[in-house]
XYZ file of C-alpha atoms in Angstrom:
499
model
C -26.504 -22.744 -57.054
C -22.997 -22.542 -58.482
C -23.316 -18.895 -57.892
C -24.288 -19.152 -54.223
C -21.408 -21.856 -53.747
C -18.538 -19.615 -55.378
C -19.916 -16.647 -52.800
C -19.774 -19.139 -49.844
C -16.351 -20.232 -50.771
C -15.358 -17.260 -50.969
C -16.916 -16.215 -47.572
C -14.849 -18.972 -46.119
C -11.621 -17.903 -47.657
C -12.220 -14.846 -46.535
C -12.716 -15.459 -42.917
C -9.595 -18.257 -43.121
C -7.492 -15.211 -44.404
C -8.836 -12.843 -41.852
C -8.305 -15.591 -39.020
C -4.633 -16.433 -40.629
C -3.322 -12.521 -40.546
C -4.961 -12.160 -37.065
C -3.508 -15.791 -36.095
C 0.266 -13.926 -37.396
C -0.154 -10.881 -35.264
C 1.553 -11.290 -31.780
C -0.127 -10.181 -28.918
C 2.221 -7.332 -28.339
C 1.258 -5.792 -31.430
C -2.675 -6.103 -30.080
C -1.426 -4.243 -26.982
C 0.641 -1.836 -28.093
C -2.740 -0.623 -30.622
C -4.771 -0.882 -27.775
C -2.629 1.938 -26.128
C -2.291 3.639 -29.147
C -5.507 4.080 -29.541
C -6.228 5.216 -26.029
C -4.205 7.813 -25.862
C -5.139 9.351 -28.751
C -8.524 9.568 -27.812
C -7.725 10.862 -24.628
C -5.517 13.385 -26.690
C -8.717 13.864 -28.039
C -10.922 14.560 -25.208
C -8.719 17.311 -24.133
C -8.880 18.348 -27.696
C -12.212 19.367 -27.910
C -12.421 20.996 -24.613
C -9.140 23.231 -25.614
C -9.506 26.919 -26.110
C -5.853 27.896 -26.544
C -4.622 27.811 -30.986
C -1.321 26.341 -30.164
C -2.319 24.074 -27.417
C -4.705 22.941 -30.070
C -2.114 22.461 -32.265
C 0.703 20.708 -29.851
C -2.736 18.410 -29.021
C -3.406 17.154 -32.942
C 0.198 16.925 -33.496
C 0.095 14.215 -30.796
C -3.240 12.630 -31.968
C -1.478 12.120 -35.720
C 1.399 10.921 -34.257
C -0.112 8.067 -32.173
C -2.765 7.534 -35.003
C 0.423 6.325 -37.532
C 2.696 4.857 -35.055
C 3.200 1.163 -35.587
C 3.454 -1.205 -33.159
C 7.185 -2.336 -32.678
C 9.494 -4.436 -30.262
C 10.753 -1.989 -27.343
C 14.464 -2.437 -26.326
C 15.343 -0.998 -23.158
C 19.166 -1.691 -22.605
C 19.785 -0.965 -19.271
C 23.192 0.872 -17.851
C 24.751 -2.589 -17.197
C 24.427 -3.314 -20.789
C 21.501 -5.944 -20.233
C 18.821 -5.483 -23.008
C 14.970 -5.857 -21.188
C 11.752 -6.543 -23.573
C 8.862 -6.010 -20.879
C 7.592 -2.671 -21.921
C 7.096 -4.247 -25.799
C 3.843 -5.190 -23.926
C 3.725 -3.118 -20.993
C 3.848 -0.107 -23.137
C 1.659 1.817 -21.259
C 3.121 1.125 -17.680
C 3.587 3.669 -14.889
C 7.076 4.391 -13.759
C 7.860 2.756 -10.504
C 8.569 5.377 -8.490
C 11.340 8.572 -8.865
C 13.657 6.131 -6.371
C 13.366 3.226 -8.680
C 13.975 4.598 -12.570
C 13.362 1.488 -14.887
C 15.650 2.976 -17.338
C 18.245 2.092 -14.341
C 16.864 -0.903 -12.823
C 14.636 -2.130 -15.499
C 11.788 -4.905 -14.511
C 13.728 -8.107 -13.928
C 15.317 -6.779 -10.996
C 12.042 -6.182 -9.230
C 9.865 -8.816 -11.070
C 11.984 -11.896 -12.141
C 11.006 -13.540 -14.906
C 12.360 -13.452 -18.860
C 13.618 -10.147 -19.816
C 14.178 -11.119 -23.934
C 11.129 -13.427 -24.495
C 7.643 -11.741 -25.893
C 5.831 -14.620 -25.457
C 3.637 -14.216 -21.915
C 4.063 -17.659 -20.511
C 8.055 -17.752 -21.055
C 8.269 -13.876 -20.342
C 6.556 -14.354 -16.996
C 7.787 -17.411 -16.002
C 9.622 -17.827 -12.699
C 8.401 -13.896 -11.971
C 8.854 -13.120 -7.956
C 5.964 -13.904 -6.068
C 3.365 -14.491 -9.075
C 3.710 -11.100 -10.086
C 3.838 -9.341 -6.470
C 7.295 -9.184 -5.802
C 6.097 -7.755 -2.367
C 5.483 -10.757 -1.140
C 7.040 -11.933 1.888
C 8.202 -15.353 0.298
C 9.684 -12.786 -2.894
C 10.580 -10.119 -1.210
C 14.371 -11.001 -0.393
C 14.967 -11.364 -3.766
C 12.989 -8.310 -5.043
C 13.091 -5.681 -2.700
C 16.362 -7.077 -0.523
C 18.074 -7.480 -3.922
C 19.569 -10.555 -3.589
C 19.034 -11.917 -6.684
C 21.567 -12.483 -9.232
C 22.106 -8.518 -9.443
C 23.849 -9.111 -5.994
C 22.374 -5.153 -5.126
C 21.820 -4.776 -1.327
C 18.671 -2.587 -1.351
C 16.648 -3.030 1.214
C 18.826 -6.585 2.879
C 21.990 -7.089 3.396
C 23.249 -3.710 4.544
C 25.488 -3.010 7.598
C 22.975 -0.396 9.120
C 19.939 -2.505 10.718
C 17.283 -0.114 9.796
C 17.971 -0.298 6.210
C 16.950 -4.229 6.331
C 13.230 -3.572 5.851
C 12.733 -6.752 3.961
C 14.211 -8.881 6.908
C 12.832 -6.326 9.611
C 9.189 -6.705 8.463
C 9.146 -10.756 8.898
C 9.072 -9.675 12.350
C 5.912 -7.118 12.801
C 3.260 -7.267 14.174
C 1.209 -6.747 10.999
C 3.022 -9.645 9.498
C 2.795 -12.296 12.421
C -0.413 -11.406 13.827
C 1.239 -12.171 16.925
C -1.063 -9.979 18.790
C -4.536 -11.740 17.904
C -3.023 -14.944 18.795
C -1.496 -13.930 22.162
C -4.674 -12.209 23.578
C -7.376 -15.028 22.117
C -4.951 -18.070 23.938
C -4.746 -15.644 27.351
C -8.495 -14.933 26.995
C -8.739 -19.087 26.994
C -6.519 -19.529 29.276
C -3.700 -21.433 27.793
C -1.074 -18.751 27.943
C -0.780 -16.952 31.077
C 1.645 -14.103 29.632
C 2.190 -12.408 26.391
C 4.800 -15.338 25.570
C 3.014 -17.661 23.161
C 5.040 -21.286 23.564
C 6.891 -21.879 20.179
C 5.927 -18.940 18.050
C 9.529 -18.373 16.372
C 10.348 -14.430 15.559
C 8.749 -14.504 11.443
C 6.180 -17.073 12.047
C 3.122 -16.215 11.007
C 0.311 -17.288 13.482
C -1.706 -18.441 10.728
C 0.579 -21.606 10.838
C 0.736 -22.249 14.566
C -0.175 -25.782 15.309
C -3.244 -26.775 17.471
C -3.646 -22.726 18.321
C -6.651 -23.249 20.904
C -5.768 -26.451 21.693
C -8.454 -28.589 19.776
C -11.629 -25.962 21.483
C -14.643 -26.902 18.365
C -13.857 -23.361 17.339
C -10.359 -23.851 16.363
C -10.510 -24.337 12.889
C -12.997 -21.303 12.337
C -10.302 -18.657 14.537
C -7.236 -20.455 12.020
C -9.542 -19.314 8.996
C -11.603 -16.389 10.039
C -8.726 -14.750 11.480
C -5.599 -15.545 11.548
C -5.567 -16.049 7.955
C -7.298 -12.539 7.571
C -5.558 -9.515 7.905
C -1.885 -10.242 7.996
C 1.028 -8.828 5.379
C 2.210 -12.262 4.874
C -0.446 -13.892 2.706
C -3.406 -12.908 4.457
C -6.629 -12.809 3.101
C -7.690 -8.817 2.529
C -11.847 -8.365 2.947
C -13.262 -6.549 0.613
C -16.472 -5.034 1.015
C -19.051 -6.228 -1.631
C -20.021 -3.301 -4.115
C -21.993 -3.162 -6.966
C -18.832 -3.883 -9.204
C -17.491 -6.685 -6.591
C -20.087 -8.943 -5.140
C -19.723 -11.743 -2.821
C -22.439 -14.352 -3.472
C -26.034 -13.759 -1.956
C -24.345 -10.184 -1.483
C -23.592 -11.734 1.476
C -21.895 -9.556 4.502
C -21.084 -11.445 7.497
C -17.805 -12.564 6.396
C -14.601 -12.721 4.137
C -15.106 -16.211 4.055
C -18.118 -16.265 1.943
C -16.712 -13.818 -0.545
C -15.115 -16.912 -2.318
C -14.400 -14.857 -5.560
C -13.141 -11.975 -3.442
C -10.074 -13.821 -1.619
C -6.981 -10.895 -2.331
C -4.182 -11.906 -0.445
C -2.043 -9.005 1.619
C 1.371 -9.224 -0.685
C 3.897 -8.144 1.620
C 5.426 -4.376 1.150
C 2.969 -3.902 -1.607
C -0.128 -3.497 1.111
C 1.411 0.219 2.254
C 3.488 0.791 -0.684
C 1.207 0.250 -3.720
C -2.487 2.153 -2.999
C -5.468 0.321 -3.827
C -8.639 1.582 -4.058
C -11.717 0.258 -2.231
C -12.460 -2.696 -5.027
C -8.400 -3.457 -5.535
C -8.644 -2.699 -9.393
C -6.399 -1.330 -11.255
C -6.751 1.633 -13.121
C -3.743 2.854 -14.612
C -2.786 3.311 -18.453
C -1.133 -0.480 -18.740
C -3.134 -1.948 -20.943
C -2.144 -5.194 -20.266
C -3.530 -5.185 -17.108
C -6.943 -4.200 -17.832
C -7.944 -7.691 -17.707
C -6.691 -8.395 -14.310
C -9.667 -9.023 -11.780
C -9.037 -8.171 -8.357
C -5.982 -7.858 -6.050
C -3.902 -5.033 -7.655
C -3.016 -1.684 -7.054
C -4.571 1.086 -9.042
C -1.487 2.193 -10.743
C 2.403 0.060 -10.750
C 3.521 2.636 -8.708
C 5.532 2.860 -5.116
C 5.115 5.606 -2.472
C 5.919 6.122 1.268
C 2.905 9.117 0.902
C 0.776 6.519 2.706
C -2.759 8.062 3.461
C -4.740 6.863 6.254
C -7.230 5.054 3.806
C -4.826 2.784 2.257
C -4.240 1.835 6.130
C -7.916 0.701 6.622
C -7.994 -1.466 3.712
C -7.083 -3.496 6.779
C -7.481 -2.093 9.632
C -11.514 -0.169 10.702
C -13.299 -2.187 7.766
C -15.426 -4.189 10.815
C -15.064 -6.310 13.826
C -13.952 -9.710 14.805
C -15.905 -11.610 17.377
C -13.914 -13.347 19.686
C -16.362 -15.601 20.467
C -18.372 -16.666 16.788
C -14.047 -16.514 15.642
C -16.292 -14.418 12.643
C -15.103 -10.962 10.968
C -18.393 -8.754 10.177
C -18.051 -5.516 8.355
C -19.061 -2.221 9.646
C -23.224 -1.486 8.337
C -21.776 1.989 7.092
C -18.904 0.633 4.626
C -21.489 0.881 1.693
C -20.827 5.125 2.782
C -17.526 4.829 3.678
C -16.625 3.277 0.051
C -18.995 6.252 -1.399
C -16.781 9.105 0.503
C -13.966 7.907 -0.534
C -14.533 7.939 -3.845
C -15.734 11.270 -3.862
C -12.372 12.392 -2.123
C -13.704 13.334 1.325
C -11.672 16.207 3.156
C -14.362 17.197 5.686
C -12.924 16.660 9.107
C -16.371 15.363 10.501
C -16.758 12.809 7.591
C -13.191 11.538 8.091
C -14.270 10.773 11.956
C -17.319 9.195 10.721
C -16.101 7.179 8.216
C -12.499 5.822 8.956
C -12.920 5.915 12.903
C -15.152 2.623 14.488
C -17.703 3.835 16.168
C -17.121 3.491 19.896
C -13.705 4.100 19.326
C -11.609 7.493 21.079
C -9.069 9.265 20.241
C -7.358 12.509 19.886
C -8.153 15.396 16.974
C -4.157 15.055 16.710
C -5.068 11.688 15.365
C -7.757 12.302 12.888
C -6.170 15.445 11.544
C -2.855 13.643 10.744
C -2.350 10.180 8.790
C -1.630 6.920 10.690
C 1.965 7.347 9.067
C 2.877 10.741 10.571
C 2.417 9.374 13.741
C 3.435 5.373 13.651
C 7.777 5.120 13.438
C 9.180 3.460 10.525
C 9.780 0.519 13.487
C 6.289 0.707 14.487
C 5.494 -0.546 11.274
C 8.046 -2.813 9.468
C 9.126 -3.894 12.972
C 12.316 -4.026 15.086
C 13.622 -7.335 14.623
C 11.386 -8.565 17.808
C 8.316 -10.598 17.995
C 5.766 -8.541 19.813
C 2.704 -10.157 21.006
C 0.773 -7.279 21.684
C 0.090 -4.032 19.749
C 1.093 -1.739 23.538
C 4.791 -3.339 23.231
C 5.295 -3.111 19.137
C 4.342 0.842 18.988
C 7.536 3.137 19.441
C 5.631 6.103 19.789
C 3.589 7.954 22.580
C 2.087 10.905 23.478
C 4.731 13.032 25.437
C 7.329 11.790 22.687
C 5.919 14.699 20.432
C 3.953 17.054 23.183
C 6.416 15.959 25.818
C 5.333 16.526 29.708
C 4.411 18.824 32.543
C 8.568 18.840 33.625
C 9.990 18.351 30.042
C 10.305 19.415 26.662
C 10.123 16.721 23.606
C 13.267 15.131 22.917
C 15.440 16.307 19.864
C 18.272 14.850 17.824
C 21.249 17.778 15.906
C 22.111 16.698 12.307
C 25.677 16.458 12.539
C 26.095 13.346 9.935
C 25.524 13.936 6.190
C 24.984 9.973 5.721
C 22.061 10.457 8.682
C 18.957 8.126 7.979
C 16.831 11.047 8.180
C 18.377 12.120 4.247
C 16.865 9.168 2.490
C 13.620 10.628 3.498
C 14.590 13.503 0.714
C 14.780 10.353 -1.927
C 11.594 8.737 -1.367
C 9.019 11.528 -0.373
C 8.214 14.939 -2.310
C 6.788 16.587 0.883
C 10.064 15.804 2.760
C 10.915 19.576 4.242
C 14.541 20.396 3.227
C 16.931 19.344 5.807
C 20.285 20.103 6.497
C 22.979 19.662 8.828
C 22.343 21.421 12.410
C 18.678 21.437 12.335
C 17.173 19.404 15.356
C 14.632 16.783 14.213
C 12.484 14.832 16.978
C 13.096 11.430 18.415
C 11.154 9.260 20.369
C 12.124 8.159 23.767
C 13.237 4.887 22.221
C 15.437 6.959 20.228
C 13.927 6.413 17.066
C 14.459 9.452 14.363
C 10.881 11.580 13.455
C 12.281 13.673 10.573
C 9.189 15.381 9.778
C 8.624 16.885 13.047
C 11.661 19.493 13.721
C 12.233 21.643 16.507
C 12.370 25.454 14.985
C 13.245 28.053 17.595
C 10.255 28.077 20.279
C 7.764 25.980 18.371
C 7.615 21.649 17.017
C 6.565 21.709 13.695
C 5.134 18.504 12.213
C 4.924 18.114 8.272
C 2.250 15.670 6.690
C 3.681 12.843 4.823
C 0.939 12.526 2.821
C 0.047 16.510 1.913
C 3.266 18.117 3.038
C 0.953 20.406 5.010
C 2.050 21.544 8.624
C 0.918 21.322 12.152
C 2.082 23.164 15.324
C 2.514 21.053 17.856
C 1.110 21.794 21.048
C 3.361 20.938 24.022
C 2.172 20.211 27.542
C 4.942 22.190 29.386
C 3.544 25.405 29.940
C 0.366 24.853 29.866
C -2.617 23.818 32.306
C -2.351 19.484 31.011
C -2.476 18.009 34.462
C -1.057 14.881 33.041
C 0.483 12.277 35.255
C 3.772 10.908 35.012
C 3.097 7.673 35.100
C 0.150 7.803 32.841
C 1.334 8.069 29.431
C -0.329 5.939 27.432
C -2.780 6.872 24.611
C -5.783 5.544 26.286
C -4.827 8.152 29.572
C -4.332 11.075 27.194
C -7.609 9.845 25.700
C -9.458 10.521 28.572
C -9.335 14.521 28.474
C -8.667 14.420 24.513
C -11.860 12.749 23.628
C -12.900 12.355 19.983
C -14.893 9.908 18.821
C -17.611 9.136 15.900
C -20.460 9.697 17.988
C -19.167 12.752 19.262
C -17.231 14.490 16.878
């Protein structure tokens, strides 16, 4: 018996100690292993697949030297002279983007929050937007920099266009404008596109008394208005196997209680999610986060046509249930794009509603070689319809029976058009004289440039390059006065029943 109690004591001691040292350990230290340990198997993987004697040995060079590092506290003094802590955890984080170095800007700037303090709650307290500084309520101190760095990024700057933060308060994507103009006309309370006290950066979620007290007012506020928009709208995301919705129920977001991800602001273009909003990047810190992130911490303006239907062609509202139902294909639509589809007929199948027409311009292309940067992040104007927010049409790139496409000479070296060399790799080199596009609004199109007899158009998103076709010349008998997409439409038919 003695025996058995001195082993049980023991036991206990044991586990005490074993609880005490773990107890001592910070959580950095936990993380920083963590990552360690990943990327040595990784190193690994590759390892064993290698052919090549000194890729081999590069390879276990690297696996040794991750399998002895030590876990350590990360100083990343910044050219100001200010000393940032974040990456003692966030070891494993993706670089922002080649515009944004965090060995120049560091995290504060961006995020808010603690830059010295390794504990999570102090380090992450008073962080911009709750860790989306994208967020339209965040963004003017993120993104506009006017926080304490006094930076004017994307605020504050002489040039209107380069006021993106204050500009896209006033889009349509962010005040769902639109959906609240056309329900009110189609009940007859408004009897023009003016909706009666909507200020420019409202959001029509937060209009008062929007139908008037109809019994279906409450379920349009929630069903959508709240849905959709960039300022705090509720994202729907399709149930999957890894993300289910109770009762795998489909009829709408609103039943998807654990599934509510809010649209953050600049982070729904700028930061690509997939179709479950995971992340899936090499942070290992993040791992644990559920739903609503992007895959990796990472910016772009290469904005692919998927990231714009995590939104937009995921199902239907019904005007009259005030209900949002997603398409009975998304289950395939989710599958292709995992697998990476680049088959023209499954992109018309998959990301086009069916019933829906449109030109092959439009499926070849991504919605962001077409849409102007003021289509999108708005023009300091509060549309209330989607005909009067877009900048673009038709003749503006394949111009008309009687006229060519209108074109812009680089003759200033601070043109807007150069920032587009900062912010995307597949930006075509530009210099001064070459003749870029503009719309008949007179809105730049840098990536579509007039090159001797032919309009060239460059892909944001692949860098690969279309020849325009232009309607002068040939046998379009277009009218005039008909220039809308849904005219054009009617000879350039596409659609997902007819492909």
């Amino acid at each position: 018996m003695k025996k058995v109690l001195i082993l049980v004591s023991l036991f206990l001691g044991l586990i005490v100690l074993i609880l005490l040292i773990q107890g001592s350990t910070p959580d950095w230290a936990h993380y920083q292993r963590e990552y360690f340990q990943e990327q040595a198997a990784n190193l690994q993987a590759q390892l064993s697949l290698t052919k090549d004697k000194t890729k081999k040995t590069q390879l276990q060079q690297e696996i040794k030297s991750f399998e002895n590092r030590k876990p350590e506290i990360i100083d990343l003094v910044l050219p100001n002279g200010n000393v940032e802590r974040c990456k003692t955890c966030h070891i494993g984080i993706e670089e922002i983007s080649s515009s944004h170095p965090s060995n120049t800007f560091g995290c504060v700037v961006c995020h808010g929050g603690n830059a010295l303090s390794l504990d999570k709650a102090t380090a992450h307290a008073q962080m911009y937007g709750g860790g989306h500084p994208g967020s339209l309520n965040a963004a003017s101190l993120s993104c506009g920099g006017t926080a304490e760095n006094g930076m004017a990024c994307h605020s504050g700057n002489q040039e209107a266009a380069k006021n993106e933060v204050d500009l896209v308060k006033t889009s349509i994507m962010s005040t769902k404008a639109g959906e609240l103009s056309v329900v009110r006309r189609m009940f007859g309370f408004d009897k023009t596109n003016e909706v009666p006290g909507l200020a420019k950066g409202q959001t029509a979620a937060l209009y008062p008394n929007p139908l008037q007290g109809q019994p279906n007012q409450k379920a349009f506020q929630q069903n959508c208005l709240s849905q959709c928009h960039q300022n705090g709208g509720e994202i729907p995301v399709f149930p999957t196997p890894n993300n289910t919705s109770p009762q795998g129920s489909q009829t709408g977001v609103k039943s998807q209680t654990e599934n509510k991800i809010p649209a953050n602001g600049c982070e729904v273009c700028h930061v690509l999610t997939n179709p479950m909003h995971t992340y899936i990047g090499t942070d290992t810190t993040m791992r644990s986060a559920n739903f609503g992130w992007g895959m990796t911490h990472s910016l772009t303006t290469q904005i692919p046509y998927s990231q714009c239907n995590q939104c937009h062609n995921q199902g239907n509202h019904d005007p009259i249930k005030m209900s949002f139902a997603f398409r009975s294909d998304m289950t395939k639509v989710i599958s292709d794009w995992k697998s990476g589809d680049a088959n023209y007929l499954d992109r018309v199948k998959d990301y086009y509603l069916p019933g829906e027409i449109f030109a092959q311009c439009e499926v070849s292309l991504d919605c962001i070689d077409c849409h102007t940067r003021q289509d999108v992040m708005g023009d300091n104007l509060l549309h209330t319809s989607q005909y009067d927010a877009v900048h673009l049409q038709c003749q503006d790139c394949h111009g008309t029976k009687e006229t060519l496409p209108k074109t812009n000479k680089i003759v200033n070296p601070k043109d807007l058009a150069f920032e587009e060399q900062l912010t995307n790799p597949k930006f075509p080199a530009l210099k001064l004289g070459d003749e870029i596009l503009i719309t008949g609004k007179g809105e730049e199109l840098p990536f579509i440039r007039h090159e001797g007899n032919s309009w060239v158009q460059t892909s944001r998103v692949t860098g690969k390059t279309f020849n325009i076709p232009l309607v002068y010349g040939s046998k379009c008998q277009q009218s005039l006065l008909e220039q809308g997409a849904d005219s054009c439409h009617k000879c350039h038919d596409r659609s997902a029943a007819h492909p």
